[in-house]
């Protein structure tokens, strides 16, 4: 996920943030995000999702584990993720949490992956909802 490097650009970590009972290191990408052009791809709105799934009677929800970490960083962007950690610096080879465009980049990839299934799958970032009108149809959709 990350490699040790020597880099001229570094991001300061915030340590000790507790999420779901686990302590995690979080990186402060504020200055990087302030200098990043916004990706104009849009996330689906809640009303759009609710309208889409509202006719379903059977639902299955999936939450992807470490979704952003499934996306490789663009090679030219890796150096900008350099962070100070005990023992040196790391650069992220996969997309870390906290980058300005991470949610829309991931949404675009998910939309591409699930293209053609819009009639029975709704995707919001790393949450996938399969919806169907009856049990047999739901088994087929799964």
Coordinates of C-alpha atoms in Angstrom, one line a residue:
X1 CA 0.0 0.0 0.0
X2 CA 2.8 2.4 0.8
X3 CA 6.6 2.4 0.4
X4 CA 9.4 4.1 2.4
X5 CA 10.9 7.0 0.4
X6 CA 13.0 10.1 0.4
X7 CA 10.8 12.9 -0.7
X8 CA 10.8 16.7 -0.7
X9 CA 7.1 17.0 -0.1
X10 CA 5.5 15.7 3.1
X11 CA 2.1 15.6 4.7
X12 CA 1.8 15.8 8.5
X13 CA 0.0 12.8 10.1
X14 CA -2.5 13.2 12.9
X15 CA -2.0 10.2 15.2
X16 CA -4.3 8.5 17.7
X17 CA -7.7 9.1 15.9
X18 CA -10.1 6.4 17.1
X19 CA -12.5 5.0 14.5
X20 CA -14.8 2.1 15.5
X21 CA -12.7 1.4 18.5
X22 CA -9.4 1.1 16.6
X23 CA -6.6 3.7 16.7
X24 CA -5.6 4.9 13.3
X25 CA -3.1 7.3 11.8
X26 CA -4.8 9.9 9.7
X27 CA -3.0 12.2 7.3
X28 CA -3.7 15.9 7.0
X29 CA -4.0 16.5 3.2
X30 CA -5.5 20.0 3.7
X31 CA -2.7 21.9 1.9
X32 CA -2.5 19.4 -0.9
X33 CA -6.3 19.5 -1.3
X34 CA -6.3 23.3 -1.4
X35 CA -4.0 23.0 -4.4
X36 CA -5.8 20.2 -6.2
X37 CA -8.2 20.9 -9.1
X38 CA -11.7 19.5 -8.3
X39 CA -12.8 16.5 -10.3
X40 CA -16.3 17.5 -11.7
X41 CA -17.7 13.9 -11.6
X42 CA -20.6 13.9 -9.2
X43 CA -21.8 11.6 -6.5
X44 CA -25.4 10.3 -6.8
X45 CA -27.8 12.3 -4.7
X46 CA -29.8 10.6 -1.9
X47 CA -33.1 11.4 -3.6
X48 CA -31.9 9.9 -6.9
X49 CA -30.9 6.7 -5.0
X50 CA -34.1 6.5 -3.0
X51 CA -36.2 6.9 -6.2
X52 CA -34.2 4.3 -7.9
X53 CA -34.5 1.6 -5.2
X54 CA -37.9 2.5 -3.9
X55 CA -39.8 -0.1 -6.0
X56 CA -37.7 -3.0 -4.6
X57 CA -39.0 -5.5 -2.1
X58 CA -35.9 -7.5 -1.6
X59 CA -32.5 -5.9 -0.7
X60 CA -28.9 -6.9 -0.1
X61 CA -26.3 -4.4 1.0
X62 CA -22.6 -4.8 0.6
X63 CA -19.9 -2.5 2.1
X64 CA -16.5 -2.8 0.4
X65 CA -13.5 -3.2 2.8
X66 CA -10.9 -0.5 2.3
X67 CA -12.4 0.5 -1.0
X68 CA -10.1 3.5 -1.8
X69 CA -7.1 1.2 -1.3
X70 CA -8.3 -0.8 -4.3
X71 CA -7.4 2.1 -6.6
X72 CA -3.8 2.6 -7.7
X73 CA -2.5 6.2 -7.5
X74 CA -1.6 7.9 -10.7
X75 CA 2.2 7.6 -10.9
X76 CA 2.7 11.3 -11.2
X77 CA 0.6 11.9 -8.0
X78 CA 2.4 9.4 -5.7
X79 CA 5.1 11.8 -4.5
X80 CA 2.5 14.2 -3.3
X81 CA 1.2 11.7 -0.7
X82 CA 4.6 11.5 1.1
X83 CA 4.0 11.3 4.9
X84 CA 6.2 11.3 7.9
X85 CA 5.9 8.1 9.9
X86 CA 8.1 6.5 12.6
X87 CA 11.2 5.4 10.8
X88 CA 11.0 7.7 7.7
X89 CA 8.6 8.7 5.0
X90 CA 6.0 6.7 3.1
X91 CA 4.3 7.4 -0.3
X92 CA 1.0 5.9 -1.0
X93 CA 0.8 3.6 -4.0
X94 CA -2.9 3.2 -3.6
X95 CA -5.5 6.0 -3.0
X96 CA -5.5 7.0 0.7
X97 CA -8.4 8.5 2.6
X98 CA -8.5 12.2 2.8
X99 CA -7.7 13.2 -0.8
X100 CA -10.1 15.8 -2.2
X101 CA -11.0 13.8 -5.3
X102 CA -10.9 10.3 -3.7
X103 CA -14.7 9.9 -3.3
X104 CA -15.5 10.9 -6.9
X105 CA -12.6 8.9 -8.4
X106 CA -13.8 5.8 -6.6
X107 CA -17.5 6.5 -7.5
X108 CA -16.5 6.8 -11.2
X109 CA -14.7 3.4 -11.0
X110 CA -17.6 1.8 -9.3
X111 CA -20.0 3.2 -11.9
X112 CA -17.8 1.8 -14.6
X113 CA -17.7 -1.6 -12.9
X114 CA -21.4 -1.8 -12.4
X115 CA -22.4 -0.3 -15.8
X116 CA -25.4 -2.2 -17.2
X117 CA -26.7 -3.2 -13.8
X118 CA -28.4 0.2 -13.0
X119 CA -31.9 -1.4 -13.0
X120 CA -31.1 -3.5 -9.9
X121 CA -27.9 -2.1 -8.3
X122 CA -27.3 1.2 -6.7
X123 CA -23.8 2.3 -5.8
X124 CA -22.7 5.1 -3.4
X125 CA -19.0 5.1 -3.1
X126 CA -18.2 1.8 -1.3
X127 CA -21.8 0.9 -0.5
X128 CA -23.6 -1.4 -3.0
X129 CA -27.3 -2.1 -2.7
X130 CA -28.9 -4.8 -4.8
X131 CA -32.7 -4.4 -5.1
X132 CA -35.3 -6.6 -6.7
X133 CA -39.1 -6.9 -6.9
X134 CA -39.3 -10.6 -5.9
X135 CA -37.2 -13.4 -4.3
X136 CA -36.4 -15.2 -7.6
X137 CA -35.3 -12.1 -9.3
X138 CA -33.2 -11.1 -6.3
X139 CA -31.3 -14.5 -6.4
X140 CA -30.6 -13.8 -10.1
X141 CA -29.4 -10.3 -9.4
X142 CA -27.0 -11.5 -6.7

